[in-house]
Structure formats: structure tokens, C-alpha cells
Coordinates of C-alpha atoms in Angstrom, one line a residue:
Chain T
M1 CA 115.1 79.3 36.2
A2 CA 117.8 78.6 38.7
G3 CA 117.8 82.1 40.3
P4 CA 114.3 81.8 42.0
R5 CA 114.6 78.5 42.9
F6 CA 117.9 79.0 44.5
R7 CA 116.1 81.8 46.6
M8 CA 113.2 79.8 47.7
T9 CA 115.1 76.8 49.1
R10 CA 117.4 79.6 50.7
S11 CA 114.5 81.2 52.2
R12 CA 113.1 78.2 53.3
R13 CA 116.6 77.1 54.7
Q14 CA 116.4 80.3 56.6
A15 CA 112.9 79.7 58.3
L16 CA 114.0 76.1 59.2
T17 CA 116.9 77.3 60.9
G18 CA 114.8 80.1 62.7
I19 CA 112.5 77.2 63.8
L20 CA 115.3 75.0 65.1
F21 CA 116.9 77.9 67.2
T22 CA 113.8 78.8 68.7
L23 CA 112.5 75.1 69.0
P24 CA 113.3 74.9 72.6
F25 CA 111.1 77.8 73.7
A26 CA 108.1 76.6 71.4
V27 CA 108.2 73.4 73.4
G28 CA 108.8 75.0 76.7
F29 CA 106.1 77.5 76.3
V30 CA 103.6 74.8 75.5
L31 CA 104.5 72.2 78.1
F32 CA 105.4 74.6 81.0
F33 CA 103.4 77.7 80.3
L34 CA 100.5 77.2 78.0
Y35 CA 99.4 73.9 79.3
P36 CA 99.8 75.1 83.0
F37 CA 97.9 78.2 82.1
L38 CA 95.0 76.3 80.6
Q39 CA 94.8 74.0 83.5
S40 CA 94.8 76.7 85.8
I41 CA 91.6 78.0 84.1
R42 CA 90.3 74.6 84.4
F43 CA 91.0 74.2 88.2
S44 CA 89.5 77.5 88.9
M45 CA 86.3 75.9 87.7
S46 CA 86.8 72.7 89.8
Q47 CA 87.1 71.3 93.0
L48 CA 90.6 69.9 93.2
Q49 CA 91.3 67.0 95.6
I50 CA 94.5 65.2 96.3
V51 CA 94.0 61.4 96.1
A52 CA 96.3 58.4 96.2
G53 CA 98.7 58.9 93.3
G54 CA 97.2 61.9 91.7
Y55 CA 94.5 64.5 92.0
Q56 CA 90.8 64.6 91.2
L57 CA 88.8 67.5 89.7
E58 CA 85.1 67.8 90.0
P59 CA 83.7 70.7 88.1
V60 CA 81.9 73.4 89.9
G61 CA 81.1 76.0 87.5
L62 CA 82.0 79.6 88.8
E63 CA 81.7 78.6 92.4
N64 CA 85.2 79.4 93.2
Y65 CA 84.9 82.8 91.5
R66 CA 81.7 83.5 93.7
T67 CA 83.4 82.4 96.8
A68 CA 86.7 84.6 96.2
I69 CA 84.3 87.8 95.4
L70 CA 81.5 87.3 97.8
V71 CA 82.4 85.0 100.5
H72 CA 86.1 85.2 101.2
P73 CA 86.9 87.8 104.1
E74 CA 90.1 89.0 102.5
F75 CA 90.1 88.7 98.9
L76 CA 88.1 91.7 97.5
Q77 CA 89.8 94.3 100.0
V78 CA 93.1 92.9 99.3
F79 CA 92.7 92.7 95.5
V80 CA 91.4 96.2 95.3
E81 CA 94.0 97.5 97.5
A82 CA 96.8 95.9 95.3
V83 CA 95.4 97.2 92.2
F84 CA 95.0 100.8 93.6
R85 CA 98.7 100.6 95.1
T86 CA 99.9 99.6 91.3
L87 CA 98.1 102.7 90.1
I88 CA 99.5 105.0 92.3
D89 CA 103.2 103.4 92.2
V90 CA 103.8 103.1 88.8
P91 CA 103.6 107.0 87.5
L92 CA 105.6 107.7 90.6
I93 CA 108.4 105.3 89.9
V94 CA 108.6 106.2 86.4
V95 CA 108.7 110.0 87.0
F96 CA 111.5 109.4 89.6
A97 CA 113.5 106.9 87.3
F98 CA 113.3 109.7 84.8
F99 CA 114.3 112.2 86.9
A100 CA 117.1 110.2 88.3
A101 CA 118.3 109.2 85.1
N102 CA 118.8 112.8 84.2
L103 CA 120.5 113.6 87.2
L104 CA 122.9 110.8 86.6
N105 CA 123.5 111.9 83.0
Q106 CA 125.1 115.3 84.2
P107 CA 128.7 115.2 84.6
F108 CA 129.7 115.5 88.4
R109 CA 132.4 113.7 90.7
G110 CA 131.3 110.4 92.0
R111 CA 128.7 110.0 89.2
T112 CA 129.9 106.3 88.5
L113 CA 129.7 105.4 92.2
A114 CA 126.2 107.2 92.5
R115 CA 125.2 104.9 89.4
V116 CA 126.5 101.9 91.1
I117 CA 124.6 102.6 94.3
F118 CA 121.3 103.7 92.4
F119 CA 121.3 100.2 90.9
L120 CA 122.0 98.5 94.1
P121 CA 118.6 97.7 95.1
V122 CA 118.1 95.3 91.9
I123 CA 120.8 93.0 93.5
M124 CA 119.8 92.9 97.2
G125 CA 116.4 94.0 97.3
A126 CA 114.6 91.2 95.6
G127 CA 113.1 88.1 96.2
I128 CA 113.3 86.6 99.8
V129 CA 115.2 89.6 101.4
L130 CA 112.6 91.9 100.2
Q131 CA 109.8 89.9 101.6
M132 CA 111.4 89.2 105.1
E133 CA 112.4 92.9 105.3
S134 CA 108.7 94.0 105.0
A135 CA 107.8 91.7 107.8
D136 CA 110.9 92.5 109.9
Y137 CA 110.1 93.9 113.4
M138 CA 113.1 96.5 113.6
M139 CA 112.2 97.9 110.2
T140 CA 108.5 98.3 110.9
Q141 CA 109.6 99.7 114.3
L142 CA 111.8 102.3 112.7
R143 CA 109.4 103.0 109.9
T144 CA 106.3 103.8 112.0
A145 CA 108.9 106.0 114.4
A146 CA 110.0 107.9 111.3
N147 CA 106.5 108.4 110.1
E148 CA 105.4 110.1 113.2
G149 CA 108.2 112.3 113.9
G150 CA 109.9 112.8 110.7
L151 CA 110.3 116.2 109.0
L152 CA 109.2 114.9 105.8
S153 CA 106.7 112.3 107.0
G154 CA 103.1 112.2 105.3
A155 CA 101.5 113.2 108.4
V156 CA 103.3 116.4 109.0
L157 CA 103.1 117.1 105.0
R158 CA 99.2 116.5 105.2
N159 CA 98.6 118.9 108.1
F160 CA 100.4 121.5 106.2
L161 CA 98.9 121.0 102.9
Y162 CA 95.5 120.9 104.5
E163 CA 96.0 124.3 105.5
L164 CA 96.5 125.3 102.1
R165 CA 93.1 123.9 101.0
I166 CA 94.4 121.4 98.7
P167 CA 91.8 119.0 97.4
E168 CA 91.4 115.8 99.5
T169 CA 92.3 113.5 96.7
T170 CA 95.4 115.3 95.5
L171 CA 96.3 115.5 99.1
D172 CA 95.9 112.0 99.9
Y173 CA 98.1 111.1 96.7
V174 CA 100.7 113.4 97.6
T175 CA 101.1 112.3 101.2
S176 CA 101.0 108.6 100.3
A177 CA 103.9 109.2 97.7
V178 CA 105.9 110.8 100.8
D179 CA 105.6 108.0 102.8
R180 CA 106.2 105.6 99.9
I181 CA 109.6 107.3 98.9
P182 CA 111.9 104.5 100.0
E183 CA 109.7 101.8 98.4
I184 CA 109.8 104.0 95.0
I185 CA 113.3 104.5 94.9
R186 CA 114.2 100.8 95.6
A187 CA 111.8 99.8 92.8
S188 CA 113.3 102.1 90.2
G189 CA 116.8 100.4 89.5
V190 CA 116.3 99.0 86.1
Q191 CA 114.1 101.6 84.8
I192 CA 116.6 104.3 85.8
L193 CA 119.3 102.2 83.7
V194 CA 116.8 102.2 80.7
F195 CA 116.3 105.8 80.7
L196 CA 120.1 106.3 81.0
A197 CA 120.8 104.2 78.0
G198 CA 118.3 106.1 76.1
L199 CA 119.8 109.4 77.2
Q200 CA 122.8 108.6 76.0
S201 CA 121.6 107.3 72.6
I202 CA 120.2 110.8 71.7
P203 CA 122.6 112.2 69.0
R204 CA 124.6 115.0 70.1
S205 CA 123.6 116.9 67.0
L206 CA 120.3 117.3 68.3
Y207 CA 121.5 119.4 71.2
E208 CA 124.2 121.2 69.1
A209 CA 121.7 122.3 66.7
A210 CA 119.5 123.5 69.6
D211 CA 122.2 125.6 70.9
V212 CA 122.9 127.1 67.4
E213 CA 119.1 128.1 67.6
G214 CA 119.8 129.2 71.1
F215 CA 117.2 127.2 73.2
T216 CA 117.2 127.7 76.7
S217 CA 118.0 124.2 78.7
W218 CA 114.2 124.2 79.7
E219 CA 113.3 124.3 75.8
R220 CA 115.8 121.4 75.2
F221 CA 114.4 119.4 77.9
W222 CA 110.6 119.7 76.5
L223 CA 111.4 119.8 72.7
I224 CA 114.3 117.2 72.6
T225 CA 114.9 115.2 75.7
L226 CA 111.3 114.3 76.5
P227 CA 110.2 113.5 73.1
M228 CA 113.2 111.1 72.3
L229 CA 112.9 109.4 75.5
S230 CA 108.9 108.9 75.1
P231 CA 109.0 105.3 73.7
L232 CA 111.0 104.5 76.8
I233 CA 108.4 105.9 79.1
L234 CA 106.0 103.5 77.6
T235 CA 108.9 100.5 77.8
N236 CA 109.3 101.3 81.6
S237 CA 105.6 101.9 82.3
I238 CA 104.8 98.6 81.1
Y239 CA 107.9 97.0 82.9
T240 CA 106.9 98.6 86.2
I241 CA 103.4 97.5 86.0
I242 CA 104.3 93.9 85.5
D243 CA 107.1 94.2 88.3
S244 CA 104.8 95.6 90.9
F245 CA 102.1 93.1 90.2
T246 CA 104.5 90.0 90.6
V247 CA 106.7 91.1 93.7
G248 CA 106.8 88.8 96.4
T249 CA 105.6 91.5 98.7
N250 CA 102.5 92.5 97.0
P251 CA 99.8 91.4 99.5
L252 CA 97.8 89.7 96.7
V253 CA 100.3 87.5 95.6
K254 CA 100.8 86.5 99.1
L255 CA 97.4 85.6 99.5
V256 CA 97.2 83.6 96.4
R257 CA 100.0 81.5 97.8
S258 CA 98.9 81.0 101.1
T259 CA 95.4 80.2 100.0
A260 CA 96.9 77.4 97.8
F261 CA 99.2 76.0 100.1
G262 CA 97.4 77.1 103.6
G263 CA 94.5 75.0 103.1
G264 CA 92.3 77.4 101.2
G265 CA 92.0 75.0 98.4
F266 CA 93.7 75.0 95.0
G267 CA 90.8 75.8 93.0
L268 CA 89.8 78.7 94.8
S269 CA 93.6 79.9 94.7
S270 CA 93.3 79.4 90.9
A271 CA 90.2 81.5 90.5
M272 CA 92.0 84.3 92.4
G273 CA 95.0 83.9 90.1
V274 CA 92.9 84.3 87.1
L275 CA 91.1 87.3 88.2
Y276 CA 94.5 89.0 89.1
F277 CA 96.0 88.1 85.4
L278 CA 92.7 89.6 84.0
S279 CA 93.2 92.8 85.8
I280 CA 96.7 93.1 85.0
A281 CA 95.6 92.5 81.3
V282 CA 93.2 95.2 81.5
I283 CA 95.6 97.6 83.1
L284 CA 98.2 96.8 80.5
L285 CA 95.8 97.5 77.8
I286 CA 94.6 100.7 79.0
A287 CA 98.1 101.8 80.1
G288 CA 99.6 100.9 76.9
S289 CA 97.0 102.7 74.7
I290 CA 96.9 105.8 76.9
I291 CA 101.0 106.3 76.9
S292 CA 101.4 105.4 73.3
R293 CA 99.1 108.2 72.3
F294 CA 101.7 110.4 73.5
V295 CA 104.8 108.5 72.3
F296 CA 107.0 110.3 69.7
Y297 CA 108.7 107.9 67.1
D298 CA 111.6 109.4 65.4
N299 CA 111.6 107.3 62.2
Chain H
M1 CA 128.0 146.4 77.6
S2 CA 130.7 144.4 79.2
A3 CA 129.2 145.2 82.8
S4 CA 126.1 143.6 82.0
L5 CA 127.8 140.5 80.5
E6 CA 129.9 140.1 83.5
R7 CA 126.9 140.4 85.6
K8 CA 125.0 137.6 83.6
L9 CA 128.3 135.4 83.7
F10 CA 128.4 135.8 87.6
W11 CA 124.7 134.9 88.0
E12 CA 125.2 132.0 85.7
R13 CA 128.1 130.7 87.8
V14 CA 126.1 131.2 91.3
G15 CA 123.2 129.4 89.6
G16 CA 125.5 126.3 88.8
I17 CA 127.1 126.1 92.0
A18 CA 123.6 126.4 93.7
W19 CA 122.5 123.5 91.3
S20 CA 125.5 121.2 91.9
I21 CA 124.8 121.7 96.0
V22 CA 121.1 120.9 95.6
R23 CA 122.1 117.5 93.1
G24 CA 124.6 116.7 95.6
V25 CA 122.1 116.7 98.4
I26 CA 119.4 114.9 96.5
V27 CA 122.1 112.3 95.2
L28 CA 123.4 112.0 98.9
G29 CA 119.7 111.6 100.2
I30 CA 118.9 108.9 97.6
C31 CA 122.2 107.1 98.4
Y32 CA 121.1 107.2 102.1
V33 CA 117.6 105.8 101.5
I34 CA 118.9 102.8 99.4
F35 CA 121.6 101.9 102.0
Y36 CA 119.2 102.4 104.9
P37 CA 117.8 98.9 104.9
L38 CA 121.4 97.4 104.8
I39 CA 122.6 99.5 107.9
V40 CA 119.7 98.5 109.7
K41 CA 120.3 94.9 109.1
L42 CA 124.2 95.0 109.7
S43 CA 123.7 96.7 113.0
S44 CA 120.8 94.9 114.5
S45 CA 123.1 91.5 113.2
L46 CA 125.6 92.9 115.7
M47 CA 123.5 93.5 118.7
R48 CA 122.6 91.8 121.9
E49 CA 119.1 91.6 122.6
V50 CA 119.2 94.3 125.5
D51 CA 120.6 96.7 122.9
M52 CA 117.3 96.8 121.1
F53 CA 115.8 98.3 124.2
D54 CA 118.7 100.3 125.2
N55 CA 117.6 104.1 124.2
M56 CA 121.1 105.1 124.2
V57 CA 121.8 102.5 121.3
Q58 CA 120.6 104.0 117.9
F59 CA 122.8 102.0 115.3
V60 CA 126.0 101.4 117.0
P61 CA 125.8 98.4 119.6
R62 CA 127.6 98.9 122.9
M63 CA 130.0 96.2 121.9
L64 CA 130.5 94.1 118.7
Y65 CA 128.6 90.9 119.2
L66 CA 129.3 88.0 116.8
E67 CA 127.3 85.4 118.8
N68 CA 124.3 85.8 116.2
Y69 CA 126.5 85.1 113.4
K70 CA 127.8 82.0 115.1
I71 CA 124.0 80.6 115.7
V72 CA 122.7 81.4 112.4
W73 CA 125.7 80.1 110.6
E74 CA 125.2 76.8 112.3
Y75 CA 121.6 76.6 112.1
M76 CA 121.6 77.5 108.3
D77 CA 124.8 74.8 108.0
Y78 CA 126.1 77.7 106.0
P79 CA 128.8 75.9 104.2
V80 CA 126.8 73.1 102.9
T81 CA 123.7 75.3 101.9
F82 CA 126.1 78.0 100.5
R83 CA 127.6 75.3 98.3
N84 CA 124.2 74.0 97.3
S85 CA 122.8 77.3 96.5
L86 CA 126.0 78.5 94.4
L87 CA 125.7 75.0 92.3
L88 CA 122.0 75.5 91.8
T89 CA 122.4 79.1 90.9
L90 CA 125.2 78.7 88.5
M91 CA 123.7 75.5 87.0
V92 CA 120.0 77.4 86.1
S93 CA 122.0 80.6 85.1
L94 CA 124.1 79.1 82.7
M95 CA 121.5 77.0 81.2
Q96 CA 119.2 80.0 80.8
L97 CA 122.1 81.6 79.3
A98 CA 122.6 79.0 76.8
S99 CA 118.9 78.7 75.9
C100 CA 117.9 82.4 75.7
T101 CA 120.9 83.2 73.5
L102 CA 120.1 80.4 71.1
I103 CA 116.4 81.6 71.0
G104 CA 117.1 85.4 70.7
Y105 CA 119.5 84.6 68.0
G106 CA 116.7 82.7 66.1
F107 CA 114.1 85.5 66.5
A108 CA 116.7 88.2 65.6
R109 CA 118.3 86.9 62.5
F110 CA 115.8 84.5 60.6
R111 CA 112.2 85.0 59.1
W112 CA 109.7 82.5 59.0
R113 CA 105.7 82.3 59.1
G114 CA 104.6 82.3 62.6
Q115 CA 107.5 84.2 63.8
S116 CA 105.5 87.0 65.4
L117 CA 103.1 84.7 66.9
L118 CA 105.9 82.9 68.6
F119 CA 107.5 86.2 69.8
A120 CA 104.1 87.2 71.0
C121 CA 104.1 84.1 73.2
V122 CA 107.6 85.2 74.7
V123 CA 105.9 88.7 75.5
F124 CA 102.9 86.6 76.9
T125 CA 105.2 84.9 79.5
L126 CA 106.4 87.9 80.7
V127 CA 103.0 89.4 81.2
V128 CA 101.3 86.5 83.1
P129 CA 102.3 86.7 87.0
P130 CA 103.9 83.1 87.9
Q131 CA 101.5 82.9 90.4
M132 CA 98.9 82.1 88.1
I133 CA 100.6 78.9 86.6
M134 CA 102.0 77.9 90.2
I135 CA 99.6 75.2 91.2
P136 CA 99.4 73.5 87.7
L137 CA 103.4 73.4 87.7
Y138 CA 103.5 72.2 91.2
L139 CA 101.0 69.3 90.7
N140 CA 102.8 68.5 87.1
F141 CA 105.9 68.0 88.7
R142 CA 104.5 66.2 91.7
Y143 CA 102.8 63.5 89.4
F144 CA 105.2 64.1 86.5
T145 CA 104.1 61.7 83.6
F146 CA 106.3 63.3 80.9
F147 CA 102.9 64.6 79.6
G148 CA 101.6 61.1 79.2
L149 CA 104.6 59.3 78.3
L150 CA 105.2 57.7 81.7
P151 CA 102.7 55.4 83.5
E152 CA 100.0 56.9 85.4
P153 CA 101.2 57.9 89.0
G154 CA 104.4 59.3 87.5
V155 CA 107.2 60.3 89.4
N156 CA 107.8 63.1 91.9
L157 CA 110.3 65.6 90.8
L158 CA 109.6 68.0 93.4
G159 CA 112.8 67.9 95.7
S160 CA 115.0 67.5 92.5
I161 CA 116.6 69.9 90.1
W162 CA 114.7 68.6 87.1
P163 CA 112.0 71.4 87.0
F164 CA 114.7 74.0 87.1
V165 CA 116.6 71.9 84.4
F166 CA 113.4 71.5 82.1
T167 CA 112.3 75.4 82.7
S168 CA 115.6 76.8 82.0
L169 CA 116.6 74.8 78.9
T170 CA 113.4 76.0 77.3
G171 CA 113.7 79.5 78.4
T172 CA 110.7 79.1 80.4
G173 CA 112.2 80.2 83.8
L174 CA 112.0 83.1 86.0
K175 CA 112.3 86.3 84.0
N176 CA 113.6 84.4 80.7
G177 CA 111.2 86.2 78.5
L178 CA 113.2 89.4 79.3
F179 CA 116.5 87.8 78.7
I180 CA 115.3 86.4 75.2
Y181 CA 114.2 89.9 74.6
I182 CA 117.6 91.1 75.5
M183 CA 119.6 88.9 73.2
R184 CA 117.2 89.5 70.3
Q185 CA 117.4 93.3 70.6
F186 CA 121.3 92.5 70.7
F187 CA 121.6 90.3 67.9
R188 CA 119.5 92.4 65.9
N189 CA 121.6 95.3 66.0
M190 CA 124.5 93.3 64.8
P191 CA 125.8 94.1 61.1
K192 CA 124.6 91.8 58.7
D193 CA 127.7 91.5 56.7
L194 CA 129.2 89.1 59.4
E195 CA 126.9 86.5 58.5
E196 CA 127.2 87.0 54.8
A197 CA 131.1 86.7 55.0
A198 CA 130.4 83.6 57.0
A199 CA 128.0 82.2 54.4
I200 CA 130.3 83.0 51.5
D201 CA 133.1 80.9 53.2
G202 CA 130.6 78.2 53.4
A203 CA 129.9 77.9 57.0
G204 CA 126.5 76.5 58.2
A205 CA 124.1 78.5 60.3
M206 CA 125.3 76.7 63.9
R207 CA 129.1 77.3 62.6
T208 CA 128.2 81.2 61.7
F209 CA 126.5 81.3 65.2
L210 CA 129.3 79.7 67.2
R211 CA 132.2 81.4 65.4
V212 CA 130.9 84.4 64.5
M213 CA 128.1 85.7 66.4
L214 CA 129.0 84.4 69.7
P215 CA 132.5 86.1 70.2
N216 CA 130.8 89.6 69.6
A217 CA 128.1 88.7 71.8
V218 CA 130.0 88.2 75.0
P219 CA 129.0 91.5 76.8
A220 CA 125.4 91.0 76.1
M221 CA 125.8 87.2 77.3
L222 CA 127.6 88.6 80.6
T223 CA 124.7 90.6 81.3
V224 CA 122.1 88.2 80.9
F225 CA 124.1 85.7 82.9
L226 CA 124.7 88.1 85.8
F227 CA 120.8 89.1 85.9
A228 CA 119.9 85.3 85.8
F229 CA 122.2 84.7 88.5
V230 CA 121.2 87.4 90.8
W231 CA 117.5 86.7 90.4
Q232 CA 117.9 82.9 90.7
W233 CA 120.1 83.5 93.9
N234 CA 116.9 85.9 95.3
D235 CA 114.4 83.6 94.2
Y236 CA 112.1 82.2 96.7
F237 CA 109.0 81.9 94.9
F238 CA 109.9 78.9 92.4
T239 CA 112.8 77.7 94.7
S240 CA 110.5 77.2 97.7
I241 CA 108.0 75.1 95.6
Y242 CA 110.4 73.1 93.7
L243 CA 112.7 72.4 96.5
S244 CA 110.8 73.0 99.5
N245 CA 113.0 71.0 101.9
A246 CA 116.4 71.0 100.4
K247 CA 119.2 72.9 102.0
V248 CA 119.3 75.9 99.8
L249 CA 119.7 79.6 101.2
P250 CA 116.3 81.1 100.6
V251 CA 114.5 78.3 102.1
V252 CA 116.9 77.5 104.8
L253 CA 117.0 81.5 105.6
E254 CA 113.2 81.6 105.5
S255 CA 112.8 79.2 108.3
A256 CA 116.3 79.5 110.2
S257 CA 114.9 82.3 113.0
M258 CA 111.9 80.2 113.9
N259 CA 114.0 76.9 114.3
I260 CA 116.4 78.6 116.7
M261 CA 113.9 80.2 118.7
N262 CA 111.9 76.8 119.0
D263 CA 115.1 74.9 119.9
I264 CA 115.9 77.3 122.8
N265 CA 111.9 77.6 123.7
Y266 CA 112.2 81.4 123.8
I267 CA 110.1 83.2 121.1
A268 CA 110.3 87.1 120.9
D269 CA 109.9 89.6 117.8
H270 CA 113.1 91.4 118.6
Y271 CA 115.0 88.3 118.9
R272 CA 113.6 87.0 115.5
S273 CA 114.5 90.4 114.1
I274 CA 118.1 89.9 115.1
L275 CA 118.3 86.5 113.8
D276 CA 116.5 87.2 110.7
N277 CA 118.8 90.4 110.0
T278 CA 122.1 88.3 110.7
G279 CA 120.7 85.5 108.3
M280 CA 119.9 88.1 105.5
I281 CA 123.5 89.3 105.8
L282 CA 124.9 86.3 105.3
F283 CA 122.6 85.7 102.3
I284 CA 123.4 89.0 100.4
A285 CA 127.0 89.2 101.3
P286 CA 128.0 87.0 98.4
L287 CA 125.9 89.0 95.9
L288 CA 127.3 92.2 97.1
I289 CA 131.0 90.8 96.5
I290 CA 129.9 89.7 93.1
Y291 CA 128.4 93.0 92.6
A292 CA 131.3 95.1 93.7
I293 CA 133.6 93.3 91.4
L294 CA 131.4 93.0 88.5
Q295 CA 129.2 96.3 88.7
R296 CA 130.6 97.5 85.4
Y297 CA 129.1 94.8 83.6
F298 CA 125.6 95.0 85.2
I299 CA 125.2 98.8 84.5
E300 CA 127.3 99.1 80.9
G301 CA 125.5 95.8 79.8
V302 CA 122.0 97.3 79.8
E303 CA 123.5 100.3 78.1
R304 CA 125.3 98.6 75.4
T305 CA 122.9 95.5 74.5
G306 CA 120.9 97.9 72.7
I307 CA 117.7 96.9 74.9
V308 CA 116.6 100.7 74.2
G309 CA 117.2 100.7 70.3

């Protein structure tokens, strides 16, 4: 009789403690996240006017969505561009981060320093600096100069590959990737660290067994390293998608902001925000379900 | 027999050397790409405007020119702005650290109904771009009625630190979902015996947490703190909404060059670039110093917190 009762109160006490510890988040989530989130949906279907001592909402149905998609001169174009840019960047960043992590996992002199430098963009290439840099006159000048003359510029490579009769779409992908090398490297800091941590958590015994079996390093990579890291490919892809959608240099992020505070109206800006969120949600769902099919789980 | 083995070993060594050369070139190239914007900023911050038109000048200006720093330093009111920013960033990151540690611990070590739903909410805050809730947050803090508790017009919390305090203490600030996730993963991997031993000794949940769990969680907490610090220092999005007129670095940096040029009645892209780059150097210098000293904790932290496991 005493046993089960004791266990019940104990599990109830457990539950209560857990609730208490996470209570701040539950409160904050409702007040500073869910409520604004729902308000945002409501704003997107209203005409919002600032009046003395507050604001007034006048329901307008889907008018703001119609304006954003059909009337606004820039939105649709910027929106499509932002989505495509993410779709192009994410695989490149994940592949690069994977490659860089494998590189940094090898023993060589200066490896610690290289790691410190590879992670540097997370420290200094965020927020306001990244934003100002992308608009900076000197950087733009240097960038165009490099793209015109450099050996590895997209334009030069494009001519070369065109001669080889490479299909146009592949061609465009490769050349845009080459032009975006700096951006891709600078967006991969966290992802490299995550892959690196994953590489170090692969049990040594697996590689030792592979050596006994006489695996080549090619086989070791495809049969051990890649499957063991596949869950992290999913994690990093999701992280990268979210990151590239919310970074301050994303043109759509800028547009949503300038519409709100630059006179375009809070309602219209909210509608743009909602459409943007929906596109992220759809892309995350599709990417997640595709990638998780290839994920190998050890246990 | 031995000749063929010798030949094989020889080619393996050649291959090894070739690869380490290729690897060296790749690593150096990537480092160059990463340092490139920093080099551009530093060199143009030390230039006169004429240097920018001088074809002979590539990265090294004709002579060191510190006047840019003097002007930008004055317009940014650097000592005051720096102090404000430091205090704000320290306050916000410490609050976020405290709340995210507690919340992460709650998720990791206790079971209750609705727990996975609440954790789904954490993930949800990570997925929704902050731009989507920007306008309601702005209006709610502009006419803050404490959700109906205060009389109608409410108080204006914009321009004060309160929006930061509220969101940081409740784990809903900038990227806080990630911090909660990191702390949860860390506490999950800690052995159960520790708590059981403490429970047998008769310690309550809070005591166990403070005396047993926290001392062991210092590395993970340091990582979260450093990330929170860096991201808050760099943050322009929330800072410019909540503190649009305050003397904090991101806000002041953004407008410094325009203010200078308006005052001297001279507006030119090159000059603006020089001033902006000077300001950015002043802005990231403290971060670079912190990173140089504490880089170990950034990098090893991610590996050790078990974010991967």
C-alpha cells in the first residue's frame, strides 16, 4: 500500500518541479511569442492605424496579401529570389562545412589555429557588421573588380564550362556557387563545429575494425564516416535554412522591416511576414522529410 | 617482393606529402577569405580619401592616418557608448544564461504531461523568424499595459531596458531557444547517480540543482554565455527596435558616418565607406579581444556540451 502511493507522490513532485523550472519559458512563450504571433496574423488582415494613446484595427480581409503579391512592385520578386537563394545556399554550406570539418579533423600543424579562424565569422560577421559590410562601397567595388578579372570568377568559369557543353542549369548553379564562395565560407562556422564534434564522437573501434577488414580510406569514408554523421547533416541543414532565412542581409528581411517602419503600413508588413514564415515552414518540412530518409541512426 | 613493397611505400609517402600540400593551400585560402573583410576594413580605416583613388595604393595606405579614428570616436561618443553597450550586453547575456539554464534543466531531468508540447514550443521559437513578431512586439512595448493589468494607454517601454529584461528572463530573447536546447542536451547526458545521491542525502530539487548540477555545468554555461554575449553585442534587430535613440554601439555605429558627413556638408560614397569601416573596427575590436582570449571555450564548448549526442 505504501509503495505505490509513495511512487505516485514522487512522480507528481517530479512533474511539479519540472513545471516550476520551465515556468518562466511557458509564461514568456505565451506573452512574448504566441500572443504577438497571433496578433501578427490578425494585423496582416487589418488596416492598422496609430491613434492617440494606441492603435486601431480595421479588418480588411485578405487585402494586404493581395497587395503584397499582386500590387507591391518588389515583394514577389524579392520573395522568390530569397527562397531560391536559400535553396541554392543550404546544400553548398552543408557540403562545405562537412568537407571543412573532415579537413580540420586531420592531424596537421596549425590545426588549432585553423579552427579558431574558421569559427571567426560567427564572432565578427553577424548582425550590424554583416549588414553594413554588404552595403559598403569599398567592398562592393572590390567584389565587382574580383568578379571581372579573377581567375576563379564565375564569368571566366562560365565561358570555360560552356565550351564543354554542360547543361545551362548546372552551369548556372556552379558559377553562382563560385561567386558565392566567400559568403558560403562565412556562413558555415557553427555547422563546421557541429560536424567536428560529430567526427570526434565516432567510436575509434569502428575505424580499427575497418582497418582489420582492410578497408581503403574511400570505403571508410562512405561506410563509416558518412552514415555516422548523417543525423548531423539533418541538424545542420535545418540550422542553415533558418539562419539564411533570418539573417539581416536577406533582402526579404530588409523589405519586411522597411515596409513596417518606412511608411508601407504595419498591416502590409505583417502580411509579408506571414507569407515568409509559411514559406520557411514548407521548406523545412520538405527538406526535413527528404533528408531524414537518408539518415542512419545507430541505436 | 621487397622491391614492390618499397615502391608501394614510396608512392604512399609521395601521396601523403602531396595531400598535405593541397590541404595547406586549401586551409590558407579559406583563412584568407575569412580575413579578407577584416583586412579591407582595417586598411580603409587608415586611409585618406585620396588614397582610395590612388592606383598605387592597394591595401597599404601611403602613410598611417589616424584622423578617421579620432572623428568617428568622437561622433560615436565611444567611451560612453561602449560602456552602455557593455552593461546592456552583460545584463542581457547573464539573464539569458540564468533563465536558459533553469529551463534547460527542467526539460532534461523531469517528466510531466505536456512536456513534449512545451518543448515543441521551444523549437517553434527557433523556426519563426523574429521579423514576423516584430510589429506586435514593438506595439506591445510601446503601449505596454502588462496584458490588461495597467490602465488603457499603458506605458511606453521603448527606450528602456525592460523589453530586454522581460524577454531575457523568460528565455524568449534572441536565439534563446538554441540556448535552452544546448543546456537540455548537456543536462541530459549527466549521470543520474548524482541526483539520486543528493536525494538520498535529503536535498530538495533546487538544492540539488544549485549544489550538484550547476558546478558540473560550468563549461556548458560558459559556452551559452559567450554565444549570448556575442549575439547580443552584434544584434541590431532588437536593439534598434527597443532602443532606437539610445547610445548603444549598433545603433550609433549605423548612423555615425551619415551624421559626420551631414555636419561637414560633404557627402561621398568613398568617404562614407572609410568612416563606416573605421566604426566597424571600433565595434568589433572588443569582440576580437574577447575571442582571442576565450576562443577555447567557444570551440571546445560546442564539442563538450553534447549538442551532438
